[in-house]
């Protein structure tokens, strides 16, 4: 059964710092991987989708990489801002469904 | 204005009562999903549907029921058989292998 983990569980950084969030999955037979952002009490907002044939995707200050063979993905956030404070979740499409990690709670301090 | 709507935003249930959470989308997506989120945990799949009049159980379907009579709508009923229903419920939709889009969620509390 697919399992997804995220490290660290929580992260606090000063504004302007570059940072990396990690996502690991146990079964490399995935269709794609998606990174989401969740603000407290809100739904999820899609940030980036990486298909299994791709190695990375970029959107603005965000860059996500995928290494299927090692079961790992990273989300790189450049020049972090207080508005980036949220929980970041990764999810892998495993067959017909997504399997989610528990998330990393990010706090960017002004 | 395209998107996914969920209602109500907050819902209170008494012991032994069934309640229904609404999820509507106007994105013409084929697939719809229901997830449950508990504090400090990731999302767990309750039910999903890839086509009208068809749906499959997810990892935690016990005590829940769904219907998919229209492409746009995928309501979730939390029955009295669900012993611990207090949670944040999220609905999502997508084209079959594409990005999932989420609604704003419904917070259910048992009184």
Tab-separated table of N, CA, C and O in Angstrom, chain A residues 14-76:
chain	number	residue	atom	x	y	z
A	14	UNK	N	13.203	32.799	8.706
A	14	UNK	CA	13.062	34.252	8.555
A	14	UNK	C	12.743	34.604	7.105
A	14	UNK	O	13.126	33.889	6.170
A	15	UNK	N	12.085	35.703	6.922
A	15	UNK	CA	11.724	36.175	5.589
A	15	UNK	C	12.955	36.298	4.698
A	15	UNK	O	14.022	36.728	5.140
A	16	UNK	N	12.802	35.908	3.435
A	16	UNK	CA	13.877	36.035	2.465
A	16	UNK	C	14.712	34.772	2.281
A	16	UNK	O	15.456	34.656	1.314
A	17	UNK	N	14.539	33.832	3.185
A	17	UNK	CA	15.331	32.606	3.108
A	17	UNK	C	14.774	31.665	2.036
A	17	UNK	O	13.571	31.594	1.810
A	18	UNK	N	15.687	30.939	1.388
A	18	UNK	CA	15.278	29.866	0.477
A	18	UNK	C	15.076	28.596	1.302
A	18	UNK	O	15.811	28.352	2.266
A	19	UNK	N	14.101	27.775	0.932
A	19	UNK	CA	13.848	26.591	1.742
A	19	UNK	C	13.395	25.416	0.866
A	19	UNK	O	12.939	25.599	-0.273
A	20	UNK	N	13.522	24.222	1.433
A	20	UNK	CA	13.179	22.985	0.733
A	20	UNK	C	12.276	22.143	1.626
A	20	UNK	O	12.591	21.904	2.793
A	21	UNK	N	11.175	21.706	1.050
A	21	UNK	CA	10.266	20.779	1.721
A	21	UNK	C	10.389	19.423	1.026
A	21	UNK	O	10.509	19.359	-0.205
A	22	UNK	N	10.335	18.363	1.813
A	22	UNK	CA	10.561	17.023	1.292
A	22	UNK	C	9.326	16.141	1.363
A	22	UNK	O	8.552	16.216	2.321
A	23	UNK	N	9.183	15.293	0.368
A	23	UNK	CA	8.069	14.357	0.273
A	23	UNK	C	8.646	13.019	-0.190
A	23	UNK	O	9.407	12.979	-1.164
A	24	UNK	N	8.289	11.945	0.516
A	24	UNK	CA	8.741	10.603	0.135
A	24	UNK	C	7.549	9.674	-0.026
A	24	UNK	O	6.570	9.789	0.721
A	25	UNK	N	7.655	8.752	-0.987
A	25	UNK	CA	6.583	7.790	-1.214
A	25	UNK	C	7.192	6.403	-1.396
A	25	UNK	O	8.332	6.271	-1.855
A	26	UNK	N	6.424	5.379	-1.022
A	26	UNK	CA	7.001	4.038	-0.932
A	26	UNK	C	6.925	3.251	-2.239
A	26	UNK	O	7.752	2.367	-2.466
A	27	UNK	N	5.949	3.532	-3.087
A	27	UNK	CA	5.780	2.796	-4.338
A	27	UNK	C	6.033	3.745	-5.504
A	27	UNK	O	5.324	4.735	-5.665
A	28	UNK	N	7.049	3.447	-6.306
A	28	UNK	CA	7.444	4.362	-7.379
A	28	UNK	C	6.514	4.304	-8.603
A	28	UNK	O	6.654	5.099	-9.524
A	29	UNK	N	5.558	3.380	-8.605
A	29	UNK	CA	4.633	3.258	-9.740
A	29	UNK	C	3.509	4.278	-9.607
A	29	UNK	O	2.368	3.931	-9.290
A	30	UNK	N	3.843	5.531	-9.853
A	30	UNK	CA	2.862	6.605	-9.726
A	30	UNK	C	2.603	7.233	-11.088
A	30	UNK	O	3.440	7.168	-11.988
A	31	UNK	N	1.431	7.849	-11.231
A	31	UNK	CA	1.108	8.569	-12.459
A	31	UNK	C	1.609	10.002	-12.398
A	31	UNK	O	2.089	10.545	-13.386
A	32	UNK	N	1.431	10.635	-11.255
A	32	UNK	CA	1.912	11.996	-11.078
A	32	UNK	C	2.001	12.324	-9.600
A	32	UNK	O	1.586	11.525	-8.738
A	33	UNK	N	2.544	13.486	-9.302
A	33	UNK	CA	2.669	13.980	-7.932
A	33	UNK	C	2.249	15.432	-7.931
A	33	UNK	O	2.600	16.194	-8.841
A	34	UNK	N	1.513	15.801	-6.920
A	34	UNK	CA	0.995	17.163	-6.850
A	34	UNK	C	1.353	17.779	-5.503
A	34	UNK	O	1.272	17.108	-4.467
A	35	UNK	N	1.733	19.040	-5.527
A	35	UNK	CA	1.958	19.816	-4.311
A	35	UNK	C	0.793	20.786	-4.138
A	35	UNK	O	0.364	21.440	-5.097
A	36	UNK	N	0.324	20.875	-2.862
A	36	UNK	CA	-0.786	21.747	-2.518
A	36	UNK	C	-0.378	22.663	-1.367
A	36	UNK	O	0.495	22.339	-0.565
A	37	UNK	N	-1.101	23.765	-1.266
A	37	UNK	CA	-0.994	24.665	-0.136
A	37	UNK	C	-2.353	24.694	0.563
A	37	UNK	O	-3.399	24.719	-0.109
A	38	UNK	N	-2.341	24.684	1.916
A	38	UNK	CA	-3.582	24.796	2.669
A	38	UNK	C	-3.419	25.857	3.749
A	38	UNK	O	-2.548	25.744	4.610
A	39	UNK	N	-4.265	26.870	3.710
A	39	UNK	CA	-4.328	27.868	4.769
A	39	UNK	C	-5.273	27.354	5.848
A	39	UNK	O	-6.183	26.559	5.580
A	40	UNK	N	-5.108	27.815	7.095
A	40	UNK	CA	-5.922	27.286	8.203
A	40	UNK	C	-7.418	27.375	7.934
A	40	UNK	O	-7.933	28.435	7.581
A	41	UNK	N	-8.108	26.251	8.097
A	41	UNK	CA	-9.559	26.214	7.934
A	41	UNK	C	-10.044	26.335	6.510
A	41	UNK	O	-11.241	26.540	6.284
A	42	UNK	N	-9.135	26.202	5.542
A	42	UNK	CA	-9.501	26.374	4.139
A	42	UNK	C	-9.286	25.081	3.361
A	42	UNK	O	-8.698	24.121	3.857
A	43	UNK	N	-9.751	25.092	2.113
A	43	UNK	CA	-9.476	23.980	1.230
A	43	UNK	C	-8.050	24.032	0.708
A	43	UNK	O	-7.264	24.899	1.081
A	44	UNK	N	-7.716	23.081	-0.150
A	44	UNK	CA	-6.370	22.995	-0.708
A	44	UNK	C	-6.289	23.751	-2.026
A	44	UNK	O	-7.230	23.706	-2.827
A	45	UNK	N	-5.151	24.399	-2.235
A	45	UNK	CA	-4.884	25.076	-3.495
A	45	UNK	C	-3.739	24.368	-4.192
A	45	UNK	O	-2.672	24.179	-3.601
A	46	UNK	N	-3.951	23.972	-5.439
A	46	UNK	CA	-2.912	23.286	-6.184
A	46	UNK	C	-1.782	24.246	-6.540
A	46	UNK	O	-2.021	25.357	-7.009
A	47	UNK	N	-0.552	23.813	-6.308
A	47	UNK	CA	0.627	24.618	-6.637
A	47	UNK	C	1.309	24.117	-7.906
A	47	UNK	O	1.568	24.895	-8.830
A	48	UNK	N	1.617	22.837	-7.925
A	48	UNK	CA	2.353	22.260	-9.053
A	48	UNK	C	1.947	20.803	-9.220
A	48	UNK	O	1.727	20.100	-8.229
A	49	UNK	N	1.883	20.364	-10.458
A	49	UNK	CA	1.631	18.961	-10.796
A	49	UNK	C	2.788	18.473	-11.649
A	49	UNK	O	3.117	19.116	-12.658
A	50	UNK	N	3.410	17.377	-11.238
A	50	UNK	CA	4.504	16.790	-12.012
A	50	UNK	C	4.044	15.423	-12.508
A	50	UNK	O	3.724	14.535	-11.711
A	51	UNK	N	4.047	15.248	-13.818
A	51	UNK	CA	3.708	13.947	-14.375
A	51	UNK	C	4.884	12.984	-14.146
A	51	UNK	O	6.021	13.402	-13.957
A	52	UNK	N	4.598	11.686	-14.190
A	52	UNK	CA	5.625	10.689	-13.876
A	52	UNK	C	6.804	10.740	-14.842
A	52	UNK	O	7.917	10.343	-14.503
A	53	UNK	N	6.576	11.246	-16.051
A	53	UNK	CA	7.634	11.325	-17.054
A	53	UNK	C	8.481	12.585	-16.922
A	53	UNK	O	9.485	12.741	-17.621
A	54	UNK	N	8.071	13.498	-16.025
A	54	UNK	CA	8.780	14.760	-15.862
A	54	UNK	C	9.710	14.695	-14.667
A	54	UNK	O	9.521	13.907	-13.735
A	55	UNK	N	10.706	15.587	-14.669
A	55	UNK	CA	11.661	15.656	-13.554
A	55	UNK	C	11.395	16.862	-12.663
A	55	UNK	O	11.722	16.833	-11.472
A	56	UNK	N	10.819	17.925	-13.239
A	56	UNK	CA	10.541	19.100	-12.420
A	56	UNK	C	9.511	19.994	-13.076
A	56	UNK	O	9.244	19.894	-14.273
A	57	UNK	N	8.939	20.872	-12.241
A	57	UNK	CA	8.000	21.881	-12.692
A	57	UNK	C	8.292	23.163	-11.914
A	57	UNK	O	8.668	23.108	-10.739
A	58	UNK	N	8.078	24.288	-12.586
A	58	UNK	CA	8.353	25.583	-11.957
A	58	UNK	C	7.150	26.489	-12.124
A	58	UNK	O	6.502	26.500	-13.172
A	59	UNK	N	6.885	27.267	-11.062
A	59	UNK	CA	5.852	28.285	-11.124
A	59	UNK	C	6.280	29.429	-10.222
A	59	UNK	O	6.264	29.303	-8.992
A	60	UNK	N	6.715	30.524	-10.833
A	60	UNK	CA	7.161	31.673	-10.048
A	60	UNK	C	8.333	31.327	-9.152
A	60	UNK	O	9.364	30.848	-9.621
A	61	UNK	N	8.162	31.531	-7.850
A	61	UNK	CA	9.234	31.243	-6.892
A	61	UNK	C	9.255	29.775	-6.449
A	61	UNK	O	10.085	29.400	-5.607
A	62	UNK	N	8.394	28.965	-6.992
A	62	UNK	CA	8.295	27.562	-6.605
A	62	UNK	C	8.904	26.665	-7.676
A	62	UNK	O	8.702	26.880	-8.869
A	63	UNK	N	9.637	25.658	-7.207
A	63	UNK	CA	10.171	24.639	-8.103
A	63	UNK	C	10.013	23.291	-7.431
A	63	UNK	O	10.436	23.104	-6.290
A	64	UNK	N	9.367	22.352	-8.129
A	64	UNK	CA	9.191	21.012	-7.583
A	64	UNK	C	9.939	20.023	-8.451
A	64	UNK	O	9.899	20.106	-9.683
A	65	UNK	N	10.631	19.096	-7.808
A	65	UNK	CA	11.350	18.054	-8.525
A	65	UNK	C	10.778	16.698	-8.164
A	65	UNK	O	10.156	16.525	-7.118
A	66	UNK	N	10.987	15.739	-9.058
A	66	UNK	CA	10.493	14.381	-8.839
A	66	UNK	C	11.575	13.382	-9.229
A	66	UNK	O	12.106	13.443	-10.348
A	67	UNK	N	11.900	12.480	-8.311
A	67	UNK	CA	12.798	11.365	-8.583
A	67	UNK	C	12.022	10.093	-8.262
A	67	UNK	O	11.975	9.644	-7.117
A	68	UNK	N	11.400	9.530	-9.298
A	68	UNK	CA	10.543	8.358	-9.090
A	68	UNK	C	11.311	7.164	-8.554
A	68	UNK	O	10.843	6.459	-7.668
A	69	UNK	N	12.507	6.953	-9.060
A	69	UNK	CA	13.256	5.751	-8.690
A	69	UNK	C	13.596	5.723	-7.209
A	69	UNK	O	13.636	4.656	-6.593
A	70	UNK	N	13.821	6.910	-6.631
A	70	UNK	CA	14.133	6.959	-5.201
A	70	UNK	C	12.902	7.269	-4.363
A	70	UNK	O	12.989	7.309	-3.134
A	71	UNK	N	11.756	7.506	-5.010
A	71	UNK	CA	10.529	7.790	-4.275
A	71	UNK	C	10.552	9.110	-3.542
A	71	UNK	O	10.103	9.194	-2.390
A	72	UNK	N	11.082	10.147	-4.187
A	72	UNK	CA	11.230	11.431	-3.508
A	72	UNK	C	10.828	12.593	-4.397
A	72	UNK	O	11.006	12.567	-5.621
A	73	UNK	N	10.285	13.620	-3.750
A	73	UNK	CA	10.013	14.891	-4.406
A	73	UNK	C	10.395	16.004	-3.440
A	73	UNK	O	10.287	15.845	-2.219
A	74	UNK	N	10.863	17.113	-3.987
A	74	UNK	CA	11.155	18.275	-3.173
A	74	UNK	C	10.427	19.488	-3.731
A	74	UNK	O	10.243	19.608	-4.944
A	75	UNK	N	10.013	20.356	-2.835
A	75	UNK	CA	9.430	21.643	-3.204
A	75	UNK	C	10.368	22.719	-2.709
A	75	UNK	O	10.610	22.841	-1.498
A	76	UNK	N	10.914	23.484	-3.639
A	76	UNK	CA	11.854	24.546	-3.335
A	76	UNK	C	11.107	25.877	-3.416
A	76	UNK	O	10.445	26.167	-4.409
